[in-house]
Amino acid sequence: MKESVRIFRFALIGTLNAIIMALTVWVMMDVLDVNYLLSNVVAYVVAQIHNFLWCKYWVFPTGDRKSNTWRQVLLFSIAFGMAYGAQFLFLIAMVEGVGLNEYLAQFLGLFIYGGVNFVMNRRVTFK
């Protein structure tokens, strides 16, 4: 698969994840009155389950039926942890440090998360 196709697919799934996360954050913050940090954590966990399945079978398919799914889950989780950590620190810095709107900071953090996540999954999880 061409790298441009892989990036397009990743961006498409990332967009779906962003919608899932935005809806989750909105419901938790506006409807359920949950703190923005907890809302962020829950939204990313929900989206990660969706993300792994699409990445494994559509964005980074190996074609190897013997691929170790549990190993990939572990590496995907590590990649998620690194990407999420970068995004979470960015979120806190923007809201608490700069005073940026919580929703805008959540949105901008998606780009931090997406960049780190793509690189880690491309080079480590599904290489």
XYZ file of N, CA and C in Angstrom, residues 6-124:
357
model
N -2.126 5.100 3.044
C -2.098 4.770 4.474
C -2.373 6.024 5.316
N -1.762 7.134 4.957
C -1.972 8.387 5.693
C -3.418 8.858 5.537
N -3.967 8.735 4.329
C -5.370 9.116 4.115
C -6.291 8.264 4.978
N -6.069 6.960 4.982
C -6.892 6.066 5.792
C -6.766 6.398 7.279
N -5.532 6.654 7.710
C -5.311 7.009 9.114
C -6.046 8.299 9.456
N -5.989 9.272 8.557
C -6.680 10.549 8.789
C -8.196 10.355 8.820
N -8.712 9.498 7.963
C -10.141 9.224 7.941
C -10.591 8.579 9.254
N -9.868 7.570 9.701
C -10.189 6.919 10.971
C -9.977 7.903 12.116
N -8.942 8.727 12.015
C -8.708 9.761 13.021
C -9.863 10.742 13.103
N -10.447 11.066 11.958
C -11.599 11.956 11.937
C -12.799 11.305 12.631
N -13.021 10.032 12.337
C -14.091 9.316 13.038
C -13.820 9.268 14.540
N -12.570 9.044 14.916
C -12.203 9.044 16.339
C -12.451 10.411 16.960
N -12.127 11.462 16.215
C -12.352 12.819 16.727
C -13.834 13.059 16.977
N -14.684 12.554 16.087
C -16.129 12.703 16.276
C -16.573 11.919 17.503
N -16.077 10.687 17.637
C -16.405 9.877 18.812
C -15.963 10.593 20.081
N -14.738 11.120 20.068
C -14.214 11.808 21.249
C -15.000 13.087 21.533
N -15.298 13.850 20.498
C -16.030 15.105 20.699
C -17.412 14.848 21.287
N -18.093 13.857 20.761
C -19.412 13.532 21.290
C -19.327 13.045 22.738
N -18.326 12.219 23.019
C -18.153 11.719 24.385
C -17.841 12.865 25.344
N -16.913 13.735 24.944
C -16.562 14.888 25.787
C -17.779 15.784 25.996
N -18.514 16.054 24.923
C -19.685 16.918 25.032
C -20.726 16.327 25.982
N -21.029 15.045 25.807
C -22.028 14.409 26.674
C -21.552 14.446 28.127
N -20.304 14.098 28.332
C -19.811 14.048 29.712
C -19.741 15.435 30.353
N -19.243 16.427 29.605
C -19.068 17.761 30.187
C -20.384 18.535 30.253
N -21.153 18.533 29.174
C -22.352 19.375 29.123
C -23.608 18.691 29.652
N -23.750 17.424 29.367
C -24.960 16.724 29.792
C -24.799 16.161 31.205
N -23.655 15.533 31.466
C -23.440 14.878 32.759
C -22.655 15.731 33.751
N -22.145 16.887 33.309
C -21.396 17.815 34.161
C -20.163 17.161 34.802
N -19.420 16.420 33.990
C -18.205 15.755 34.444
C -17.016 16.665 34.150
N -16.007 16.642 34.994
C -14.779 17.421 34.842
C -14.142 17.180 33.471
N -13.531 18.206 32.902
C -12.954 18.108 31.563
C -11.825 17.083 31.479
N -11.072 16.877 32.549
C -9.976 15.900 32.512
C -10.515 14.465 32.463
N -11.479 14.144 33.307
C -12.072 12.806 33.279
C -12.794 12.569 31.959
N -13.463 13.581 31.460
C -14.137 13.471 30.165
C -13.134 13.145 29.068
N -11.989 13.769 29.114
C -10.931 13.532 28.142
C -10.433 12.099 28.210
N -10.189 11.600 29.404
C -9.690 10.228 29.574
C -10.686 9.222 29.001
N -11.935 9.340 29.380
C -12.960 8.394 28.917
C -13.106 8.456 27.396
N -13.110 9.650 26.836
C -13.262 9.798 25.388
C -12.129 9.111 24.633
N -10.904 9.255 25.105
C -9.773 8.632 24.426
C -9.796 7.113 24.551
N -10.210 6.588 25.669
C -10.285 5.132 25.842
C -11.326 4.542 24.888
N -12.493 5.171 24.826
C -13.549 4.694 23.922
C -13.053 4.728 22.473
N -12.433 5.813 22.077
C -11.954 5.947 20.701
C -10.817 4.972 20.394
N -10.020 4.627 21.387
C -8.897 3.717 21.158
C -9.350 2.322 20.761
N -10.405 1.861 21.333
C -10.920 0.538 20.965
C -11.306 0.545 19.483
N -12.021 1.579 19.082
C -12.401 1.774 17.679
C -11.153 1.878 16.803
N -10.193 2.658 17.236
C -8.973 2.922 16.483
C -8.149 1.656 16.245
N -7.979 0.831 17.265
C -7.160 -0.372 17.123
C -7.713 -1.283 16.031
N -8.999 -1.519 16.060
C -9.592 -2.436 15.086
C -9.398 -1.940 13.654
N -9.630 -0.674 13.422
C -9.450 -0.117 12.077
C -7.985 -0.104 11.668
N -7.101 0.242 12.601
C -5.671 0.270 12.264
C -5.160 -1.129 11.926
N -5.543 -2.103 12.713
C -5.059 -3.467 12.503
C -5.515 -4.033 11.158
N -6.744 -3.813 10.792
C -7.290 -4.476 9.614
C -7.399 -3.617 8.355
N -7.282 -2.288 8.487
C -7.491 -1.457 7.310
C -6.352 -0.472 7.051
N -5.825 0.166 8.096
C -4.778 1.168 7.895
C -3.399 0.527 7.772
N -3.091 -0.416 8.658
C -1.791 -1.080 8.674
C -1.929 -2.601 8.532
N -2.668 -3.080 7.539
C -2.847 -4.537 7.445
C -1.524 -5.213 7.102
N -1.227 -6.269 7.817
C 0.030 -6.979 7.563
C -0.160 -8.113 6.572
N -1.390 -8.610 6.440
C -1.632 -9.733 5.554
C -1.118 -11.038 6.144
N -0.542 -10.946 7.318
C 0.007 -12.113 7.999
C -1.031 -12.648 8.975
N -1.615 -13.760 8.653
C -2.642 -14.339 9.519
C -2.062 -14.812 10.846
N -0.760 -14.968 10.907
C -0.126 -15.439 12.135
C 0.355 -14.279 13.011
N 0.003 -13.036 12.636
C 0.446 -11.894 13.434
C -0.078 -12.031 14.864
N 0.742 -11.654 15.788
C 0.413 -11.785 17.207
C -0.451 -10.601 17.640
N -1.739 -10.813 17.710
C -2.674 -9.744 18.066
C -2.396 -9.209 19.461
N -2.082 -10.080 20.404
C -1.825 -9.613 21.775
C -0.579 -8.740 21.831
N 0.432 -9.083 21.044
C 1.637 -8.243 20.970
C 1.263 -6.881 20.384
N 0.445 -6.899 19.339
C 0.014 -5.652 18.726
C -0.832 -4.818 19.688
N -1.692 -5.461 20.454
C -2.487 -4.739 21.451
C -1.558 -4.065 22.458
N -0.533 -4.800 22.909
C 0.423 -4.234 23.865
C 1.164 -3.044 23.258
N 1.698 -3.210 22.056
C 2.430 -2.114 21.404
C 1.501 -0.946 21.067
N 0.280 -1.256 20.656
C -0.702 -0.211 20.363
C -1.017 0.578 21.631
N -1.115 -0.132 22.738
C -1.384 0.524 24.026
C -0.219 1.418 24.443
N 0.992 0.966 24.195
C 2.174 1.787 24.500
C 2.183 3.032 23.614
N 1.906 2.836 22.313
C 1.836 3.983 21.392
C 0.744 4.953 21.838
N -0.401 4.395 22.223
C -1.495 5.217 22.726
C -1.050 5.993 23.959
N -0.377 5.307 24.886
C 0.084 5.968 26.109
C 1.005 7.132 25.819
N 1.909 6.942 24.881
C 2.831 8.023 24.526
C 2.101 9.185 23.849
N 1.223 8.849 22.900
C 0.474 9.892 22.194
C -0.490 10.598 23.140
N -1.160 9.817 23.960
C -2.108 10.399 24.902
C -1.388 11.258 25.935
N -0.252 10.788 26.418
C 0.525 11.572 27.383
C 0.915 12.924 26.816
N 1.381 12.939 25.571
C 1.751 14.203 24.926
C 0.537 15.120 24.794
N -0.584 14.545 24.371
C -1.816 15.307 24.220
C -2.325 15.817 25.557
N -2.267 14.980 26.592
C -2.790 15.346 27.911
C -1.975 16.485 28.528
N -0.650 16.402 28.396
C 0.200 17.488 28.887
C -0.082 18.781 28.123
N -0.276 18.651 26.814
C -0.627 19.806 25.995
C -1.950 20.409 26.473
N -2.938 19.543 26.721
C -4.253 19.993 27.179
C -4.144 20.772 28.483
N -3.446 20.223 29.446
C -3.293 20.894 30.740
C -2.550 22.218 30.573
N -1.485 22.205 29.783
C -0.711 23.431 29.568
C -1.563 24.518 28.921
N -2.368 24.123 27.939
C -3.191 25.113 27.245
C -4.312 25.657 28.129
N -4.968 24.795 28.897
C -6.094 25.243 29.729
C -5.598 25.937 30.984
N -4.714 25.280 31.703
C -4.261 25.816 32.993
C -3.182 26.883 32.844
N -2.282 26.700 31.879
C -1.159 27.628 31.717
C -1.479 28.851 30.887
N -2.146 28.629 29.769
C -2.413 29.709 28.825
C -3.825 30.275 28.988
N -4.720 29.486 29.580
C -6.101 29.938 29.745
C -6.958 29.734 28.515
N -6.534 28.813 27.640
C -7.281 28.521 26.423
C -8.600 27.831 26.766
N -9.596 28.063 25.963
C -10.895 27.423 26.126
C -10.718 25.906 26.154
N -11.421 25.227 27.056
C -11.273 23.781 27.227
C -11.615 23.005 25.960
N -12.628 23.431 25.228
C -13.021 22.745 24.001
C -11.980 22.946 22.896
N -11.481 24.158 22.761
C -10.457 24.433 21.756
C -9.174 23.659 22.074
N -8.800 23.609 23.348
C -7.612 22.861 23.747
C -7.781 21.369 23.451
N -8.988 20.834 23.674
C -9.270 19.423 23.355
C -9.076 19.195 21.855
N -9.600 20.110 21.046
C -9.492 19.992 19.591
C -8.045 20.064 19.128
N -7.305 21.048 19.586
C -5.911 21.193 19.175
C -5.053 20.001 19.620
N -5.400 19.445 20.756
C -4.673 18.280 21.254
C -4.798 17.070 20.343
N -5.857 17.015 19.554
C -6.028 15.908 18.612
C -4.868 15.826 17.617
N -4.331 16.976 17.226
C -3.235 16.996 16.261
C -1.930 16.494 16.887
N -1.704 16.841 18.136
C -0.546 16.334 18.866
C -0.665 14.818 18.975
N -1.806 14.385 19.418
C -2.083 12.957 19.586
C -1.926 12.198 18.265
N -2.547 12.703 17.213
C -2.525 12.022 15.918
C -1.130 11.850 15.347
N -0.319 12.883 15.444
C 1.046 12.795 14.917
C 1.879 11.746 15.631
N 1.864 11.793 16.950
C 2.635 10.826 17.737
C 2.086 9.415 17.513
N 0.781 9.274 17.488
C 0.156 7.960 17.332
C 0.486 7.332 15.978
N 0.420 8.113 14.898
C 0.727 7.572 13.568
C 2.157 7.064 13.512
N 3.085 7.881 13.933
C 4.499 7.497 13.862
C 4.769 6.235 14.675
N 4.253 6.178 15.871
C 4.498 4.999 16.742
C 3.866 3.732 16.148
N 2.653 3.834 15.648
C 2.001 2.647 15.096
C 2.593 2.217 13.767
N 3.016 3.160 12.981
C 3.626 2.846 11.674
C 4.986 2.181 11.863
N 5.766 2.703 12.810
C 7.153 2.235 12.958
C 7.337 1.120 13.983
N 6.369 0.946 14.878
C 6.545 -0.044 15.939
C 5.445 -1.106 15.918
